[in-house]
Coordinates of C-alpha atoms in Angstrom, one line a residue:
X1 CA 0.0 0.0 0.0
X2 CA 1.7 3.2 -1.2
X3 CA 0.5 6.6 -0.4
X4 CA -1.1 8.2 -3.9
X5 CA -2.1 12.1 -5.1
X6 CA -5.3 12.7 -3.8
X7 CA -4.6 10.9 -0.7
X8 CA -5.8 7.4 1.1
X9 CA -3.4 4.4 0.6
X10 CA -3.5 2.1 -2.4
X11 CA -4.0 -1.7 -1.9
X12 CA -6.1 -1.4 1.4
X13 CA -8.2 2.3 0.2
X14 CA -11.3 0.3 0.6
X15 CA -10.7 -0.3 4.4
X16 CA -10.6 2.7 7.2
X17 CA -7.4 3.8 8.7
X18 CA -7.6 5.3 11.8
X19 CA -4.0 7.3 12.9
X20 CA -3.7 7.8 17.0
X21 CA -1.6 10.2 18.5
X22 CA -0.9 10.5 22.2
X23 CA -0.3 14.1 23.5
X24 CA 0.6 15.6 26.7
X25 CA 1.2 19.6 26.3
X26 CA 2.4 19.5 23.0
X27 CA 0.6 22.7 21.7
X28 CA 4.1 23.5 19.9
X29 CA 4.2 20.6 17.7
X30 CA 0.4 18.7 17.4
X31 CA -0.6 21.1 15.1
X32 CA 1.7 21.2 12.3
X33 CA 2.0 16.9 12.7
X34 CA -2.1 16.7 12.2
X35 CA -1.8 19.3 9.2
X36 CA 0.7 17.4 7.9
X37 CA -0.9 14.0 8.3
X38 CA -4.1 15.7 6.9
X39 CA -3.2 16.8 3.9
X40 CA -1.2 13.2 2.9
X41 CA -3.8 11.4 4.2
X42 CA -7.1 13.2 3.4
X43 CA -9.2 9.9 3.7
X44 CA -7.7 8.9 7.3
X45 CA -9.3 9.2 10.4
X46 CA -7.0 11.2 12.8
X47 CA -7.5 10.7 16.8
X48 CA -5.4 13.1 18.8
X49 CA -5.5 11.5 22.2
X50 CA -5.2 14.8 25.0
X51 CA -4.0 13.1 28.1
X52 CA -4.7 16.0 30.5
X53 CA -2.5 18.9 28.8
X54 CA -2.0 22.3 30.7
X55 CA -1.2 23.9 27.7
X56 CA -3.5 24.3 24.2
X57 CA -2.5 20.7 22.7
X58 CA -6.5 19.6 22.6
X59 CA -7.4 23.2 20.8
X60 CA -4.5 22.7 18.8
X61 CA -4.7 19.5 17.0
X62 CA -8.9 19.9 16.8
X63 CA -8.2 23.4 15.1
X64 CA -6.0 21.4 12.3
X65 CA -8.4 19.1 11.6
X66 CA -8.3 16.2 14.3
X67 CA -10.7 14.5 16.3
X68 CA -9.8 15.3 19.4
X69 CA -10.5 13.0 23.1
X70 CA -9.7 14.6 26.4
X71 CA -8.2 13.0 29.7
X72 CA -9.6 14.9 32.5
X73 CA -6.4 14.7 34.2
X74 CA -2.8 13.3 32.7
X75 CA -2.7 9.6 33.3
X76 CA -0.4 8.0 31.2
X77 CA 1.4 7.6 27.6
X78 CA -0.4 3.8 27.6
X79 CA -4.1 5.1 28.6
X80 CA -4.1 7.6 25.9
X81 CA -3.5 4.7 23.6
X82 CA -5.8 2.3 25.0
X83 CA -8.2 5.5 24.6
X84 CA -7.5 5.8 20.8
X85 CA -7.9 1.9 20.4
X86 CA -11.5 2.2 21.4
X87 CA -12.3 5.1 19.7
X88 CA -10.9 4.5 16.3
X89 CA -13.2 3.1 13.7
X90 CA -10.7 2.1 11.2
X91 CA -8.9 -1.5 10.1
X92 CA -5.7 -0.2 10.6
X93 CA -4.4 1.8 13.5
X94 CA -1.7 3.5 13.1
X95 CA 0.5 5.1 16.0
X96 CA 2.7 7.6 16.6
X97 CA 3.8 10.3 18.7
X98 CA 2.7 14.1 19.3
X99 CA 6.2 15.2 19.5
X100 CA 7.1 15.9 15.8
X101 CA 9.9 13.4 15.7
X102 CA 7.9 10.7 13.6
X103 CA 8.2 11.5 9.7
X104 CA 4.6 11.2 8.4
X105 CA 5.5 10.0 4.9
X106 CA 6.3 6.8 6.9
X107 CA 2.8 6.0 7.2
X108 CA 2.4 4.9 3.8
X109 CA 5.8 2.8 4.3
X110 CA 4.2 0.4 7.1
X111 CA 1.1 0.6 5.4
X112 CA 2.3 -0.7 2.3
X113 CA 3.0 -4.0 4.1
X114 CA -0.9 -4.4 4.9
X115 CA -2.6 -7.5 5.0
X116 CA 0.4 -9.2 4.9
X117 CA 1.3 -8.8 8.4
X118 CA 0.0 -8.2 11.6
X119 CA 1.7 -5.3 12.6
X120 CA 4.5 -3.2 11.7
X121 CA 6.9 -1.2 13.3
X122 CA 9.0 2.1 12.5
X123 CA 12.8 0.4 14.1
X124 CA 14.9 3.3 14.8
X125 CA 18.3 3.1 14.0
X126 CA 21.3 3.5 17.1
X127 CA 22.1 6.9 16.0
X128 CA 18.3 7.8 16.0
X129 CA 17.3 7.5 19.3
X130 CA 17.1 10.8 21.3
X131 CA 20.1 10.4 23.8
X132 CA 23.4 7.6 23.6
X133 CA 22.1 7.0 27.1
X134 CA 18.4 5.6 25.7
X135 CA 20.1 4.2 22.8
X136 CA 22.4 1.5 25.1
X137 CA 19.1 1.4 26.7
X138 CA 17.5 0.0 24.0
X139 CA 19.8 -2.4 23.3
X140 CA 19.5 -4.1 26.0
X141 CA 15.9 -3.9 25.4
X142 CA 15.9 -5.8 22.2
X143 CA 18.3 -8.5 23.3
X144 CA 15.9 -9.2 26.5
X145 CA 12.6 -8.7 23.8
X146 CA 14.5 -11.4 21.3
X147 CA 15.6 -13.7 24.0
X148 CA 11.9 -13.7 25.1
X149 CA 10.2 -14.4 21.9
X150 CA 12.7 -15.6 20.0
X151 CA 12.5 -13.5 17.3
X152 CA 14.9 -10.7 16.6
X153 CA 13.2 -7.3 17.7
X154 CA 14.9 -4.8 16.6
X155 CA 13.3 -1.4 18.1
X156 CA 11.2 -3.1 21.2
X157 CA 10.4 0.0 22.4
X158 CA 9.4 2.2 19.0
X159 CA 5.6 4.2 19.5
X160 CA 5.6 4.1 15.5
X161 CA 3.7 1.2 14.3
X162 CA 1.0 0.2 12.7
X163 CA -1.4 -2.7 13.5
X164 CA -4.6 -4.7 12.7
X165 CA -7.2 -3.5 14.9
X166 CA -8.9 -6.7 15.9
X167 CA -5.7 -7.4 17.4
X168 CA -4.9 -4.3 19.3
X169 CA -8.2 -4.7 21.1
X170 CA -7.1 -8.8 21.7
X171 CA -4.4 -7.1 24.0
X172 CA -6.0 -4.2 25.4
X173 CA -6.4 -5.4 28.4
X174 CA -2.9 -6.2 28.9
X175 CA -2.0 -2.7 27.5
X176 CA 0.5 -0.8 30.5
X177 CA -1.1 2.9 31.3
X178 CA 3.0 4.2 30.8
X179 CA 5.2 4.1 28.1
X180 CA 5.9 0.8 28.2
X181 CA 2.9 -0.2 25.6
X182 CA 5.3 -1.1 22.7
X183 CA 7.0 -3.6 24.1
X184 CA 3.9 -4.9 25.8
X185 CA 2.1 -5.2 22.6
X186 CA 4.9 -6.9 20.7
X187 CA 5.5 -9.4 22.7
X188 CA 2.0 -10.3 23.0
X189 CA 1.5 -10.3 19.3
X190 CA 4.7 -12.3 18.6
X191 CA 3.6 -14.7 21.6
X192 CA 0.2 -16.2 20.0
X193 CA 1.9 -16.6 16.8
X194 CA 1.3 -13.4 15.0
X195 CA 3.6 -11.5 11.9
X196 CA 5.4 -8.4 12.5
X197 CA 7.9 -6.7 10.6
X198 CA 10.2 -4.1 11.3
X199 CA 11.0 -1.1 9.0
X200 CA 13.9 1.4 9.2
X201 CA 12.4 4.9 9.6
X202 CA 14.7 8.1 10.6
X203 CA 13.6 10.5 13.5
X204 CA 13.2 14.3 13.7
X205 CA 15.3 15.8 17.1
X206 CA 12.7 17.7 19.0
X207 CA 12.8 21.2 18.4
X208 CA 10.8 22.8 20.9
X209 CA 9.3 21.2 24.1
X210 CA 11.2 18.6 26.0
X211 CA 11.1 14.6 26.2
X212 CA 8.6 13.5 29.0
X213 CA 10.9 10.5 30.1
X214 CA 13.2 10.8 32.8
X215 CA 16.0 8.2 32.1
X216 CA 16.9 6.9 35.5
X217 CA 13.3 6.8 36.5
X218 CA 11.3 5.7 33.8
X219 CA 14.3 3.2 32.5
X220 CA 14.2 1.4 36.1
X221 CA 10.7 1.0 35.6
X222 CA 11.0 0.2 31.7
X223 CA 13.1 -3.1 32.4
X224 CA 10.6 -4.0 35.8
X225 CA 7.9 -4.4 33.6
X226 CA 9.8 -5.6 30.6
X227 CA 10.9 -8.5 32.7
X228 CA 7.4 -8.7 34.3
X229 CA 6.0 -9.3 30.5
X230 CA 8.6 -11.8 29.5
X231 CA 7.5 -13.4 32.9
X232 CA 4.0 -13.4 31.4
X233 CA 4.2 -14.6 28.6
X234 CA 7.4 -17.2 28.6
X235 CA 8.2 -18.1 32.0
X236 CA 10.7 -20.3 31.6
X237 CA 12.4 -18.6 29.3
X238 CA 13.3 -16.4 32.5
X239 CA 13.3 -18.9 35.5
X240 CA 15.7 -21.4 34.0
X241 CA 18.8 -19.1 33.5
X242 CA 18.2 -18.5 37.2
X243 CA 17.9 -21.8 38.0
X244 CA 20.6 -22.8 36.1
X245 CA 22.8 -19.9 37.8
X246 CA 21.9 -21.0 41.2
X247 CA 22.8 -24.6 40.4
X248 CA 26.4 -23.8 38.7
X249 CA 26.6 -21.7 42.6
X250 CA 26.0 -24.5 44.1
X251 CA 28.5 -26.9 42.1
X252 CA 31.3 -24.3 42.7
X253 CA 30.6 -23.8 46.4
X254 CA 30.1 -27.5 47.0
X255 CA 33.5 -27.8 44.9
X256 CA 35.5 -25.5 46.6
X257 CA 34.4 -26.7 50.3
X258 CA 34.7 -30.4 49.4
X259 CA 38.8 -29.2 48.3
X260 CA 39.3 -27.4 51.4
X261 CA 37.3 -28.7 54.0
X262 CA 36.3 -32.1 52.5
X263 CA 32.6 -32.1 53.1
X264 CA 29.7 -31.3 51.7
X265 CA 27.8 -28.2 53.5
X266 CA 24.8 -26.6 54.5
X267 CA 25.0 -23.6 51.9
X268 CA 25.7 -26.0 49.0
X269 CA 22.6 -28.1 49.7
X270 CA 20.6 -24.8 49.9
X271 CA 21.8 -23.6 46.3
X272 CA 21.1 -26.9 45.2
X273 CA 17.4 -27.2 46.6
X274 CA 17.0 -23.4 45.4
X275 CA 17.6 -24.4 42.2
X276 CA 15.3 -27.6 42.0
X277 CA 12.1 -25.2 43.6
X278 CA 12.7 -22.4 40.8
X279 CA 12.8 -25.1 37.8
X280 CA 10.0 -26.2 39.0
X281 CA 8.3 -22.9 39.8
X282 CA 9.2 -22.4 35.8
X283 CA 7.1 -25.7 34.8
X284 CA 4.0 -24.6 36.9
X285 CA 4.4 -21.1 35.4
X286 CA 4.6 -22.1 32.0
X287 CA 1.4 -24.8 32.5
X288 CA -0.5 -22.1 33.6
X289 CA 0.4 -19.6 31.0
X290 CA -0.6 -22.0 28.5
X291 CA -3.4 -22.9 29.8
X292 CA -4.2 -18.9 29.6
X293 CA -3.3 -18.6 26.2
X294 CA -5.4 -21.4 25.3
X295 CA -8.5 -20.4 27.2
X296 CA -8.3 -16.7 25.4
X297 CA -7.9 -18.5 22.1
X298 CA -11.1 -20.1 22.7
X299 CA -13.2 -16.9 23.2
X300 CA -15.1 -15.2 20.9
X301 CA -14.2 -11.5 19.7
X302 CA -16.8 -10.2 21.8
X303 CA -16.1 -12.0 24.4
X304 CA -12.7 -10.7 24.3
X305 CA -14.0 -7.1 23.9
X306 CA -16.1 -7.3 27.0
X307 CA -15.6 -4.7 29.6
X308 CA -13.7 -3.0 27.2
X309 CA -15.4 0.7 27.9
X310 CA -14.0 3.9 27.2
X311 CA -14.1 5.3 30.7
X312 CA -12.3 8.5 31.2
X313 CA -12.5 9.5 27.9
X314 CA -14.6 12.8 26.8
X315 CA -14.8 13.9 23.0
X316 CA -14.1 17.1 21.9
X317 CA -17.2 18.3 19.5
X318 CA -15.7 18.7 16.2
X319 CA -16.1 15.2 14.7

C-alpha cells in the first residue's frame, strides 16, 4: 500500500485507517504533525489523544483538523493509547507520537505491508534514538525482547507502528497505562503466533518542548515491567537461567568446600534445593500460561472485547 495524489493508501483504500496520536502539552508541535498527516492522508481518520494537557494541545490539534479526546487529568502515555484503540473506527491503527519526531510520509511505508502482516513497526536506528544513554538502553531492550520471543526485535520499544485493529483490542487489556505499551504489545502479538515486521524509519530531534521521560526513572521501571512481561508470557524462558545460575553456585561452592574442607555443607545443599524449587516454579508457570493462552484463544471477539469501555474519555465536539 503506497501513499497516492489525492490521498488514502493504495492496496487497502477500501478499508478505514484510523491514525492515533498520544499528547501531553504538545501545543508546539500537534498542530503542524495533524496538518501534515491531513493533507497526505485526506481519507484517514486522525485521533489526537489529550492526556490531560496544561497547555492548548486539545485546541490545537482539533483546530488542524483532528478529532480530538480529552483526559480529564494526565494519566499516562499507555491510557491515551488504550483511549485511541476504542475510539478509532478504522482497520488499521496507526500510531505515533505528538512530538514531531515521527516523519509522516512513513505511514504509507508500514502501510504498504498491509494484509500481509500483523503489525509493523518504525525500528529506529542507534544513532536515532534521542540520547546515547536511551540508545544503550535500548539495546538491551531488544536482546531481552529477542531472547523472550525468539524472534529478533529490533526497536522493542518504537511508538511508531501500525497494526490490525482486531488485534490491538485482543491485547487491550494487557496494555501498560506508561510508556511501556510497545514492548507490551509486541511481545504479545509475537507470543500467540502473530507477523510483525520491522521497517527502518529516521527520526526528527525535538525542536521545541522537551522529552517526557526521565531516564533513570522511567528506565528502572521500563526493564521491571519488561521483565514482568517476558514473565508473562514465557516463564521459563526467565526462570531457568536462574535456576541454572543458582545450580552452577552451588557446584562451585560445593566444589571449593569439598577441596578445602572435604565435606559437603549446609550452603551448597541450599543452592542446590533453590535451584530444584525455581525449575519447578518455571514448569507450573509455563502450565498455567498455556493454559491462559489457550482459554483466550477459545473466546469469541466479543467476548474478548467485553468490559472493554472507554471510561475517562470525553470527545471534543468537532467530529
Amino acid at each position: 500500500m503506497r501513499s497516492i495524489p489525492g490521498g488514502g493508501f493504495s492496496g487497502m483504500d477500501k478499508k478505514k485507517n484510523s491514525i492515533i496520536i498520544p499528547a501531553f502539552n504538545e501545543a508546539q508541535n500537534i498542530g503542524h504533525l495533524v496538518s501534515s498527516i491531513r493533507s497526505l492522508y485526506p481519507d484517514a481518520e486522525i485521533l489526537v489523544i489529550d492526556d490531560g494537557s496544561t497547555d492548548m494541545t486539545g485546541d490545537c490539534a482539533l483546530q488542524a483538523g483532528a478529532v480530538v479526546y480529552r483526559h480529564p487529568y494526565n494519566i499516562g502515555n499507555g491510557a491515551a493509547i488504550k483511549s485511541g484503540i476504542r475510539a478509532a473506527s478504522g482497520d488499521i491503527l496507526v500510531f505515533l507520537d505528538g512530538d514531531g519526531q515521527h516523519d509522516p510520509d512513513d505511514v504509507a511505508r508500514l502501510m504498504e505491508h498491509f494484509p500481509e502482516y500483523d503489525m509493523v513497526v518504525g525500528a529506529r536506528s542507534f544513532s536515532g534514538q534521542a540520547s546515547f544513554g536511551r540508545a544503550v538502553a535500548n539495546k538491551i531492550y531488544n536482546w531481552l525482547g529477542s531472547y523472550v520471543a525468539k524472534f529478533p526485535i529490533k526497536d522493542l520499544t518504537s511508538g511508531f507502528r501500525a497494526v490490525k485493529a482486531d488485534i490491538a483490542k485482543e491485547f487491550l487489556y494487557l496494555l501498560p497505562n506508561t510508556y511501556s505499551y510497545p514492548s507490551t504489545l509486541t511481545l504479545g502479538l509475537l507470543r500467540t503466533g502473530r507477523s510483525l515486521l520491522y521497517v527502518p524509519i529516521n527520526t526528527h530531534q525535538r525542536t521545541t518542548g522537551k522529552s517526557k521521560i526521565k531516564f533513570f526513572h522511567d528506565g528502572t521501571r521500563f526493564f521491571m515491567i519488561i521483565i514482568r512481561i517476558c514473565t508473562f508470557y514465557s516463564p521459563m524462558r526467565v526462570f531457568l537461567p536462574v535456576s541454572f545460575a543458582t545450580f552452577l553456585l552451588g557446584l562451585i561452592n560445593y566444589g571449593f568446600t569439598f577441596w578445602t574442607q572435604g565435606r559437603f555443607t549446609n550452603m551448597s545443599a541450599l543452592l542446590f534445593v533453590t535451584s530444584a524449587l525455581i525449575f519447578m516454579m518455571s514448569l507450573i508457570s509455563e502450565q498455567i500460561c498455556q493454559l491462559r493462552f489457550e482459554r483466550r484463544e477459545r473466546r469469541t471477539p466479543a467476548q474478548r472485547l467485553q468490559g472493554h469501555g472507554r471510561d475517562g474519555l470525553t470527545e471534543k465536539d468537532g467530529r
